[in-house]
Amino acid sequence: MALDYAQAAKEALEAVGGSDNIVSAAHCATRLRLVIADDSKVDKDKLENAVGAKGNFSASGQLQIIYGTGTVDKVYDEFIKQGGISAATKAEAKEAAANQGNAFQRAIKVLSDVFVPIIPAIVASGMLMGIMGALSYMGSAGMIALDTKSVWWRIASLINACALGNLQILLGFSAATVFGGNPYLGASLGALLISSDFINAYSASTAIAEGKMITLSVIPGLYSIDWVGYQGHVIPILVGVWILCFFEKRLHKAVPEMFDLFVTPLVSVSLAAYITILFIGPIFVWLENSILGLLMFLLKVPLGIGYIIIGLIYSPSVVTGLHQMYTAIDVSMLAKYGVTYWLPIASAANIAQGGACLAVALRTKSEKTKSLAVPSGISCLLGITEPAIFGVNLPKIKPFVAGMIGSACGALCCFVFHLAATGTGVTGIFGILLCIAQPLQYIIMFAVAFGVAFGITSSIYKDEEAKAGPAKLAAEAKAAADEEAALSKEEAAEAGAPAAAKPETLVSPLSGTTMPMTEVPDPVFASEAMGKGIAITPSEGKIFSPVDGTVTVLAETGHAVGLLSDSGAEVLIHIGIDTVTLKGEPFSAHTTVGAHVSKGDLLMDVDLKKIEDAGLSTVTPVIITNTADYAEVTPHEGTVNAGDALIDLK
């Protein structure tokens, strides 16, 4: 029988605490997006078992319930009708989510919004830093012949230092975008704060020791400042850019249009520069140093107790979103100490949650849980924890706790070995590149964190369903299979397609570089809850049909297209991550729902630059949403052009 959309909406509404507990409701191509007033009123067990729901998780202040293409819009219509809720756009839901939480939570959200767009640059520098560190280590040990004066090495050194050396400029640009100002003015303020006219912050201690520090009087006899730049500092530039945007937005309204072009930038940058250099900068540099001093004190507590505490709380901080500030801690530690002690602890936490998740995959009898846990666990070992935490470990509680214990044990190893990283942005398996001077110690930490979490989870985990007894479990499984088969046949019949999917090969709908689905920066796609497939980072903004078939879904914002191939494959092309918030601006559709298309027909033009300028990822998942109908879903990896073979279905 077909899904009862009214019943699905009713059960979801009851599980989230009724309409009074909903601040905002919207939907995208695959999931219902709710902003909840009081999270304690949400019945997670009831929501997990709600009719039609394929899973749920919380992210960016929204509770997201997964229903899938062609279903979510119908459930949503029933949801807002039954609850008497006003429909909201995705952008309005995102704005409502941003306003949720206390001042501290909102501050963490701002920090996340600023850092997320520049993380690729930091990761690239971090990876190259690790590789160069490894080569330098092997060169000094006589393992390889290394010429550090060659043009090749010098260029690599420039690339290596680029992102972190100019971090304040990147932060200024990104922060101004978040605060609603001109990003180029933000970048200008960032450049000003690391001007060569200052004594470089990295050389400040030497200048003091040699008596060369420049101290300038601000209020004679009362207040003076050291003439030191802000290399390595994060908070002063963020506050400075906020001040800049505060003045800029008000000046745009007050200054006559004919003078606005030069008066507003000059006055807003000047005021922000004076206030930041004279007052804000010194205050927040002191505050940053105090926080680092507190962390270093905690890390020096005897017997590694401080490391153990940090290891225990790291994964819960991911759940709350607090982990978004950790990049700033890494950057500050690198600036002050030349290494970061925080990153190895983060690696231990990620590795441990991966170990717990893979133990669930080994112990569970549920194919659904296994298919979710395996890729999510591997993703953890590569440094991406959200799919495992939100999809597997946290809902089952015990694996999550086991991961915390494994993390604490791994953190203790970090204490014993004085493990430190020479860069940031890379954890898990590849984190060893940043700890190349201590490779054996890193491997031991890895093994301990993984082994403890895996061992504890393996010994205590049991499927909850097993408590109902084998007979009941088998009956429920058969009933579910029968219902799924009936639903598939009915849907296929309605679409005019054959009841059974046939083998075929999908071609690539766009040109670019492929990425495993488990590495997509979105927990729903990465967990493969929507189905298997592959993602593509596009090199050009044209989306073509990967099959001969019918267009079944075209999101009102244009960010997603669904197709039913003539051979029975259900395909979802989701253009970018979280691009529902862009209100359709980057997308120009060349097809309509119900249209029959052939392989290679143009479906959509996409302005990739608009997506990137909004700080969003252009990574485009291509998903087989009826994966269960196939014995094998095999993607092709590497660089692809539109029309190349992409996914084999058997």
XYZ file of C-alpha atoms in Angstrom:
650
model
C 0.000 0.000 0.000
C 1.108 3.586 -0.693
C 2.352 5.765 2.121
C -0.419 7.453 4.104
C 0.858 11.039 4.019
C -1.730 12.228 6.524
C -0.693 9.553 9.017
C 3.000 10.294 8.413
C 2.405 13.977 9.138
C 0.273 13.190 12.193
C 2.943 10.952 13.750
C 5.730 13.439 13.003
C 3.701 16.298 14.490
C 2.996 14.318 17.666
C 6.659 13.262 17.974
C 7.982 16.830 17.848
C 5.639 18.034 20.579
C 2.767 19.432 18.527
C 2.342 22.659 16.592
C 2.966 24.809 19.693
C 6.543 23.520 19.757
C 7.300 24.540 16.157
C 8.856 27.919 15.410
C 9.163 27.387 11.663
C 8.549 24.617 9.116
C 9.943 24.244 5.605
C 11.141 21.454 3.340
C 13.778 20.804 0.713
C 13.943 18.029 -1.879
C 14.541 15.258 0.645
C 13.692 16.349 4.193
C 11.343 18.258 6.422
C 13.193 21.139 8.138
C 11.776 22.241 11.501
C 12.918 24.862 13.977
C 11.869 23.600 17.411
C 11.040 25.838 20.385
C 11.864 23.278 23.099
C 14.018 20.273 22.154
C 13.116 18.467 25.401
C 9.552 18.017 24.114
C 10.702 16.008 21.081
C 10.110 12.268 21.491
C 13.117 10.819 19.642
C 11.891 7.214 19.833
C 8.492 8.110 18.409
C 10.109 10.219 15.699
C 12.509 7.403 14.781
C 9.539 5.072 14.251
C 7.192 7.567 12.587
C 5.515 6.322 9.416
C 7.559 7.129 6.310
C 10.475 8.731 8.156
C 13.856 7.352 7.027
C 15.804 9.033 9.811
C 16.328 12.381 11.510
C 19.102 14.565 12.858
C 19.667 18.081 14.177
C 21.978 20.512 12.414
C 22.354 24.299 12.250
C 19.469 24.769 14.677
C 17.046 22.683 12.604
C 15.472 19.291 13.224
C 15.578 17.577 9.831
C 13.342 14.552 9.160
C 14.236 12.537 6.061
C 11.389 11.383 3.792
C 12.915 11.437 0.320
C 12.046 12.960 -3.025
C 8.438 12.856 -4.121
C 7.342 12.168 -0.537
C 8.560 15.055 1.587
C 6.450 17.677 -0.203
C 3.267 15.665 0.324
C 4.049 14.997 3.994
C 4.889 18.697 4.405
C 1.534 19.799 2.960
C -0.292 17.530 5.426
C 2.028 18.626 8.244
C 1.292 22.346 7.964
C -2.429 21.677 7.368
C -2.853 19.466 10.432
C -0.725 21.694 12.654
C -2.184 24.981 11.475
C 1.384 26.120 10.786
C 2.297 28.897 8.365
C 4.512 27.645 5.562
C 7.997 29.163 5.560
C 10.651 29.424 2.893
C 13.929 27.594 3.452
C 15.687 30.937 3.969
C 13.115 31.970 6.584
C 13.549 28.630 8.365
C 17.306 29.070 8.315
C 16.973 32.597 9.727
C 14.636 31.353 12.454
C 17.121 28.603 13.311
C 19.926 31.137 13.515
C 17.948 33.119 16.092
C 17.403 30.054 18.289
C 19.540 29.407 21.334
C 21.222 31.661 23.847
C 23.819 34.344 23.128
C 26.692 31.875 23.529
C 25.151 29.419 21.052
C 24.564 32.207 18.544
C 28.173 33.349 18.954
C 29.384 29.818 18.208
C 27.099 29.758 15.148
C 28.672 33.010 13.900
C 32.158 31.578 14.419
C 31.127 28.511 12.438
C 29.675 30.607 9.601
C 32.911 32.603 9.371
C 35.289 29.627 9.427
C 33.408 27.079 7.288
C 34.015 28.834 3.922
C 37.769 29.204 4.568
C 38.349 25.713 5.969
C 39.321 24.311 2.506
C 42.190 26.817 2.348
C 43.298 25.947 5.885
C 43.038 22.209 5.180
C 45.060 22.579 1.966
C 47.796 24.447 3.832
C 47.644 21.919 6.653
C 47.983 18.955 4.309
C 50.907 20.521 2.447
C 52.482 21.485 5.775
C 52.263 17.843 6.817
C 53.707 16.548 3.542
C 56.595 19.037 3.656
C 57.186 18.182 7.292
C 57.384 14.500 6.351
C 59.840 15.217 3.548
C 61.967 17.442 5.812
C 61.993 14.734 8.464
C 63.129 12.102 5.956
C 65.708 14.515 4.519
C 67.254 15.308 7.905
C 67.311 11.591 8.745
C 69.215 10.841 5.524
C 66.382 8.762 4.119
C 66.069 10.926 0.991
C 68.129 13.619 -0.743
C 66.243 16.896 -0.301
C 67.222 20.247 -1.842
C 65.369 22.907 0.184
C 66.868 25.704 -1.962
C 65.346 24.517 -5.235
C 62.609 26.518 -6.955
C 60.191 23.610 -6.466
C 60.641 23.596 -2.696
C 60.464 27.407 -2.478
C 57.141 27.519 -4.361
C 55.757 24.738 -2.150
C 56.800 26.781 0.901
C 54.867 29.767 -0.437
C 51.746 27.637 -0.916
C 52.258 26.082 2.498
C 52.367 29.480 4.246
C 49.703 31.203 2.134
C 46.453 30.497 4.027
C 47.749 30.714 7.598
C 50.104 33.595 6.813
C 47.219 35.648 5.416
C 44.487 34.215 7.618
C 43.349 37.635 8.865
C 42.554 38.718 5.294
C 40.491 35.573 4.713
C 38.771 36.050 8.074
C 38.020 39.678 7.278
C 36.416 38.777 3.943
C 34.381 35.906 5.390
C 33.304 37.818 8.519
C 32.102 40.824 6.516
C 30.002 38.456 4.387
C 28.436 36.956 7.529
C 27.841 40.364 9.167
C 26.229 41.799 6.037
C 28.979 44.221 5.013
C 31.245 44.645 2.014
C 33.614 41.632 2.117
C 36.378 43.595 0.369
C 36.337 46.193 3.142
C 36.563 43.322 5.624
C 39.565 41.935 3.749
C 41.136 45.417 3.764
C 40.801 45.646 7.543
C 42.321 42.169 7.856
C 45.291 43.239 5.708
C 45.675 46.425 7.768
C 45.938 44.443 11.025
C 48.876 42.386 9.711
C 50.604 45.315 8.034
C 54.401 45.158 7.849
C 54.451 48.531 9.646
C 53.681 46.608 12.846
C 56.188 44.463 14.685
C 55.207 40.964 13.584
C 53.311 39.172 16.375
C 55.522 36.114 15.922
C 58.594 38.302 16.639
C 57.110 40.212 19.587
C 58.875 38.173 22.290
C 62.220 38.673 20.532
C 61.587 42.424 20.261
C 60.848 42.603 23.988
C 63.959 40.572 24.871
C 66.144 42.814 22.706
C 64.554 46.035 23.967
C 63.184 46.887 20.519
C 59.457 46.821 21.355
C 57.646 49.996 20.230
C 55.178 51.275 22.833
C 52.915 54.210 21.930
C 50.969 56.405 24.322
C 47.199 56.622 23.769
C 46.204 58.540 26.916
C 49.434 60.113 28.250
C 50.378 58.667 31.589
C 47.366 56.355 31.700
C 47.134 54.061 28.688
C 49.559 52.896 26.009
C 49.739 50.048 23.490
C 52.496 47.895 22.014
C 52.840 48.401 18.257
C 52.363 44.702 17.424
C 50.431 43.125 14.548
C 47.656 40.563 14.817
C 49.212 37.590 13.038
C 47.763 34.398 14.509
C 44.885 36.146 16.295
C 41.248 35.469 15.447
C 38.808 37.263 17.766
C 40.179 40.826 17.298
C 39.649 40.687 13.540
C 36.110 39.300 13.942
C 35.132 42.034 16.391
C 36.854 44.668 14.247
C 34.934 43.577 11.139
C 31.666 43.578 13.103
C 32.382 47.210 14.065
C 33.209 48.020 10.427
C 29.914 46.503 9.220
C 27.995 48.286 11.999
C 29.196 51.678 10.734
C 29.025 50.747 7.055
C 25.354 49.739 7.115
C 24.339 52.907 8.954
C 26.445 55.187 6.785
C 24.867 53.740 3.632
C 21.520 55.011 4.949
C 22.787 58.400 6.155
C 25.281 59.491 3.471
C 23.861 60.987 0.239
C 24.218 58.606 -2.675
C 26.600 60.862 -4.610
C 29.118 60.754 -1.719
C 28.426 57.219 -0.517
C 30.989 55.513 -2.756
C 34.027 57.085 -1.087
C 32.719 58.454 2.238
C 31.229 55.212 3.590
C 34.248 52.934 2.952
C 36.736 55.533 4.192
C 34.879 56.384 7.385
C 33.801 52.829 8.282
C 37.279 51.303 7.746
C 38.983 54.202 9.562
C 36.683 54.080 12.580
C 36.977 50.269 12.782
C 40.789 50.467 12.498
C 41.185 53.081 15.236
C 38.778 51.351 17.633
C 40.295 47.905 17.002
C 43.963 48.916 17.251
C 43.546 51.240 20.237
C 41.067 49.289 22.356
C 39.435 46.109 20.997
C 42.653 44.439 19.810
C 44.618 44.710 23.069
C 41.619 43.577 25.129
C 40.891 40.508 23.018
C 44.549 39.587 22.567
C 44.737 39.489 26.365
C 41.515 37.427 26.438
C 42.793 34.987 23.781
C 46.073 34.567 25.639
C 44.169 33.982 28.893
C 42.031 31.270 27.274
C 45.124 29.617 25.799
C 46.820 29.860 29.178
C 43.819 28.149 30.786
C 43.868 25.376 28.163
C 47.613 24.903 28.608
C 47.100 24.738 32.370
C 44.447 22.075 31.840
C 46.759 20.159 29.510
C 49.510 20.243 32.142
C 47.390 18.839 34.986
C 49.278 15.843 36.444
C 48.507 12.301 35.283
C 46.887 13.572 32.083
C 43.588 14.327 33.843
C 43.096 17.450 31.743
C 43.625 15.494 28.512
C 41.149 12.854 29.696
C 38.509 15.510 30.440
C 38.941 17.106 27.007
C 38.802 13.676 25.358
C 35.539 12.891 27.159
C 33.794 16.123 26.260
C 35.017 16.483 22.674
C 32.316 14.350 20.999
C 29.452 15.870 23.048
C 30.737 19.275 21.931
C 30.257 18.153 18.306
C 26.610 17.449 19.121
C 26.137 20.961 20.549
C 28.070 22.651 17.735
C 30.709 23.959 20.136
C 33.413 22.241 18.085
C 33.125 24.999 15.474
C 35.390 27.177 17.642
C 38.185 24.592 17.771
C 39.816 25.731 14.536
C 40.334 29.104 16.217
C 42.040 27.332 19.157
C 44.316 25.434 16.770
C 45.242 28.617 14.914
C 45.981 30.474 18.155
C 48.122 27.630 19.513
C 50.083 27.431 16.260
C 50.699 31.167 16.411
C 51.899 31.149 20.014
C 53.620 27.777 20.398
C 54.389 26.715 16.820
C 52.350 23.534 17.324
C 48.823 22.663 18.415
C 48.145 20.126 21.149
C 44.422 20.287 20.458
C 44.361 18.640 17.028
C 45.692 15.206 18.163
C 42.940 15.085 20.809
C 40.386 15.881 18.094
C 41.835 13.019 16.034
C 41.488 10.654 18.998
C 37.815 11.619 19.392
C 37.035 11.169 15.687
C 38.855 7.844 15.507
C 37.098 6.536 18.624
C 33.624 7.358 17.324
C 34.596 5.604 14.089
C 35.669 2.519 16.036
C 32.380 2.435 17.940
C 30.397 2.873 14.714
C 32.221 0.036 12.954
C 31.645 -2.192 15.986
C 27.919 -1.555 15.588
C 28.253 -2.570 11.929
C 29.901 -5.828 13.024
C 27.410 -6.660 15.779
C 24.102 -5.599 14.249
C 21.810 -8.010 12.447
C 19.991 -5.141 10.757
C 21.072 -4.645 7.139
C 19.777 -1.070 7.293
C 21.937 -0.269 10.324
C 24.932 -2.054 8.807
C 24.639 -0.171 5.502
C 24.596 3.089 7.454
C 27.290 2.231 10.000
C 30.029 0.981 7.637
C 30.415 4.127 5.486
C 29.807 6.380 8.493
C 32.542 4.638 10.481
C 35.006 4.913 7.606
C 34.071 8.582 7.254
C 35.034 9.078 10.919
C 38.476 7.619 10.314
C 38.891 10.250 7.589
C 37.913 13.032 10.000
C 34.173 13.501 9.290
C 32.174 12.420 12.344
C 28.649 13.795 11.862
C 27.233 10.793 9.904
C 28.414 8.348 12.582
C 27.459 10.487 15.565
C 24.009 11.579 14.392
C 23.152 8.536 12.301
C 24.399 5.639 14.444
C 26.181 6.239 17.743
C 24.126 8.941 19.442
C 20.681 7.433 18.714
C 21.879 4.124 20.197
C 23.600 5.893 23.165
C 25.961 3.062 24.215
C 28.250 3.301 21.148
C 28.443 7.064 21.648
C 29.515 6.635 25.289
C 32.015 3.935 24.244
C 33.406 6.409 21.713
C 33.808 8.996 24.488
C 35.752 6.483 26.583
C 37.947 5.545 23.622
C 38.533 9.249 22.985
C 39.618 9.785 26.594
C 42.066 6.870 26.346
C 43.455 8.216 23.069
C 43.790 11.676 24.647
C 45.731 10.118 27.524
C 48.169 8.738 24.951
C 48.527 12.283 23.590
C 49.543 13.353 27.107
C 52.000 10.498 27.583
C 53.695 11.128 24.221
C 53.411 14.959 24.292
C 51.793 14.569 20.876
C 51.574 17.832 18.922
C 50.600 18.796 15.361
C 52.393 21.291 13.150
C 49.209 22.362 11.340
C 45.443 22.176 11.510
C 42.428 21.088 9.488
C 43.277 17.391 9.057
C 42.354 14.661 11.558
C 41.925 10.896 11.487
C 44.155 8.766 9.280
C 45.717 11.709 7.457
C 46.330 13.583 10.703
C 49.589 11.628 10.923
C 50.995 14.000 8.271
C 50.798 16.818 10.816
C 52.489 14.693 13.490
C 55.200 13.334 11.215
C 57.926 13.896 13.821
C 56.056 11.420 16.061
C 54.559 8.868 13.650
C 54.825 5.846 15.964
C 53.213 7.755 18.824
C 50.370 8.851 16.557
C 49.786 5.283 15.396
C 49.692 4.065 19.023
C 47.190 6.811 19.917
C 45.116 5.820 16.875
C 45.154 2.142 17.829
C 44.230 2.816 21.467
C 41.354 5.203 20.675
C 39.959 2.889 18.000
C 40.570 -0.350 19.925
C 38.993 0.773 23.210
C 35.875 2.175 21.541
C 35.547 -0.842 19.232
C 36.099 -3.329 22.064
C 33.638 -1.742 24.492
C 30.955 -1.374 21.853
C 31.426 -4.948 20.633
C 31.005 -6.289 24.162
C 27.901 -4.313 25.173
C 25.991 -3.560 21.975
C 22.829 -5.479 21.132
C 20.145 -4.647 18.600
C 17.107 -3.298 20.444
C 14.845 -5.176 18.048
C 16.315 -8.484 19.192
C 14.557 -8.082 22.562
C 11.243 -8.740 20.815
C 12.323 -12.277 20.037
C 13.414 -13.931 16.787
C 9.916 -14.864 15.677
C 8.534 -11.364 16.061
C 11.627 -9.889 14.449
C 11.274 -12.171 11.446
C 7.563 -11.375 11.144
C 8.203 -7.633 11.279
C 10.984 -7.919 8.722
C 8.741 -9.897 6.348
C 5.885 -7.426 6.770
C 8.208 -4.515 6.067
C 9.608 -6.260 2.991
C 6.124 -7.037 1.687
C 5.010 -3.440 2.220
C 8.148 -2.095 0.506
C 7.632 -4.428 -2.447
C 3.979 -3.439 -2.762
C 4.857 0.238 -2.559
C 7.572 -0.089 -5.209
C 5.172 -1.842 -7.572
C 2.447 0.743 -7.040
C 4.781 3.693 -7.530
C 6.261 2.095 -10.630
C 2.819 1.475 -12.053
C 1.760 5.093 -11.378
C 4.867 6.346 -13.210
C 4.319 3.991 -16.135
C 7.555 2.168 -15.387
C 8.230 -1.546 -15.043
C 7.723 -2.967 -11.548
C 11.241 -4.355 -11.413
C 14.270 -2.196 -12.030
C 16.557 -3.370 -14.834
C 20.347 -3.201 -15.096
C 21.668 -0.007 -16.675
C 24.525 2.478 -16.628
C 23.917 6.107 -15.699
C 26.084 8.726 -17.369
C 27.450 11.736 -15.544
C 25.023 14.667 -15.449
C 27.893 17.173 -15.169
C 31.633 17.588 -15.578
C 33.965 17.625 -12.591
C 35.761 15.455 -10.046
C 33.999 12.661 -8.187
C 33.869 12.242 -4.423
C 32.695 9.173 -2.440
C 29.226 9.725 -1.043
C 30.526 9.075 2.468
C 32.711 12.189 2.229
C 29.921 14.595 1.268
C 29.730 17.425 3.855
C 26.119 16.654 4.783
C 25.175 13.907 7.252
C 22.109 12.698 5.328
C 23.946 12.159 2.048
C 27.154 10.932 3.718
C 25.237 8.310 5.707
C 23.653 7.066 2.435
C 20.258 7.152 4.143
C 18.798 8.444 0.866
C 20.570 5.780 -1.173
C 23.944 5.002 -2.699
C 25.620 6.891 -5.484
C 28.480 9.326 -5.927
C 29.076 13.062 -5.613
C 30.747 15.404 -8.094
C 32.523 18.694 -7.514
C 31.475 20.492 -10.719
C 33.860 22.261 -13.064
C 31.059 23.901 -15.069
C 27.482 24.866 -14.333
C 25.436 22.674 -16.641
C 23.341 19.710 -15.518
C 22.330 17.115 -18.122
C 20.070 14.090 -17.885
C 21.968 10.940 -16.822
C 19.202 8.633 -18.110
C 16.468 8.186 -20.654
C 13.385 8.736 -18.524
C 10.854 11.071 -16.919
C 11.405 14.114 -14.704
C 9.548 13.324 -11.479
C 10.839 16.083 -9.172
C 11.928 19.662 -9.814
C 12.458 21.627 -6.594
C 10.792 25.036 -6.592
C 14.209 26.551 -5.866
C 15.806 24.532 -8.685
C 18.474 22.982 -6.447
C 17.333 19.381 -6.982
C 16.062 17.283 -9.899
C 14.575 13.801 -9.649
C 14.180 11.372 -12.547
C 12.699 7.928 -13.130
C 14.619 6.131 -15.859
C 12.849 3.991 -18.437
C 14.623 1.012 -16.856
C 13.273 1.778 -13.349
C 16.134 3.681 -11.649
C 15.074 6.527 -9.357
C 17.747 9.234 -9.537
C 18.142 12.384 -7.452
C 20.598 15.121 -8.482
C 21.080 17.517 -5.554
C 23.024 20.568 -6.770
C 25.229 21.843 -3.951
C 24.841 21.507 -0.184
C 22.198 23.563 1.653
C 21.557 25.513 -1.563
C 17.838 25.545 -0.725
C 18.617 28.788 1.133
C 19.498 30.642 -2.078
C 15.846 30.986 -3.184
C 16.593 29.624 -6.661
C 18.925 32.474 -7.686
C 21.767 30.304 -9.110
C 19.441 27.906 -10.975
C 17.744 28.146 -14.383
C 15.657 25.084 -15.257
C 15.292 23.829 -18.822
C 12.750 21.106 -18.076
C 9.481 20.520 -16.215
C 7.968 17.770 -14.085
C 6.488 15.079 -16.318
C 8.789 15.798 -19.257
C 10.430 12.807 -20.930
C 14.159 13.380 -21.438
C 17.026 11.548 -23.090
C 20.586 11.099 -21.885
C 22.470 14.331 -22.419
C 19.433 16.640 -22.509
C 20.107 19.916 -20.666
C 18.152 20.031 -17.393
C 19.614 23.035 -15.596
C 22.041 25.949 -15.861
C 23.805 26.713 -12.574
C 25.751 29.806 -11.551
C 28.464 28.083 -9.498
C 30.027 31.406 -8.494
C 26.827 32.524 -6.765
C 26.852 29.332 -4.706
C 30.509 29.795 -3.767
C 30.039 33.491 -2.983
C 27.300 32.496 -0.537
C 29.854 30.337 1.271
C 28.150 27.074 0.264
C 29.566 23.894 -1.222
C 28.921 23.107 -4.903
C 29.397 19.362 -4.311
C 26.553 17.636 -6.168
C 25.383 14.180 -4.992
C 23.908 11.855 -7.638
C 21.831 9.352 -5.664
C 19.986 6.163 -6.576
C 17.056 6.535 -4.189
C 15.749 3.027 -4.900
C 19.110 1.416 -4.090
C 17.294 -1.514 -2.448
C 16.048 -2.611 -5.881
C 19.605 -3.414 -7.025
C 22.148 -6.037 -6.087
C 25.026 -3.659 -6.882
C 25.373 0.100 -7.234
C 28.906 0.704 -8.522
C 30.103 4.282 -9.109
C 33.054 5.235 -11.310
C 35.673 7.439 -9.633
C 37.990 10.158 -10.921
C 37.573 13.112 -13.246
C 34.461 12.887 -15.420
C 32.923 14.799 -18.271
C 29.191 15.108 -18.757
C 28.054 11.981 -20.604
C 30.805 9.686 -19.277
C 29.736 6.437 -17.584
C 29.154 7.223 -13.887
C 27.127 4.532 -12.059
C 26.554 0.877 -12.979
C 23.332 -0.679 -11.688
C 22.985 -4.466 -11.535
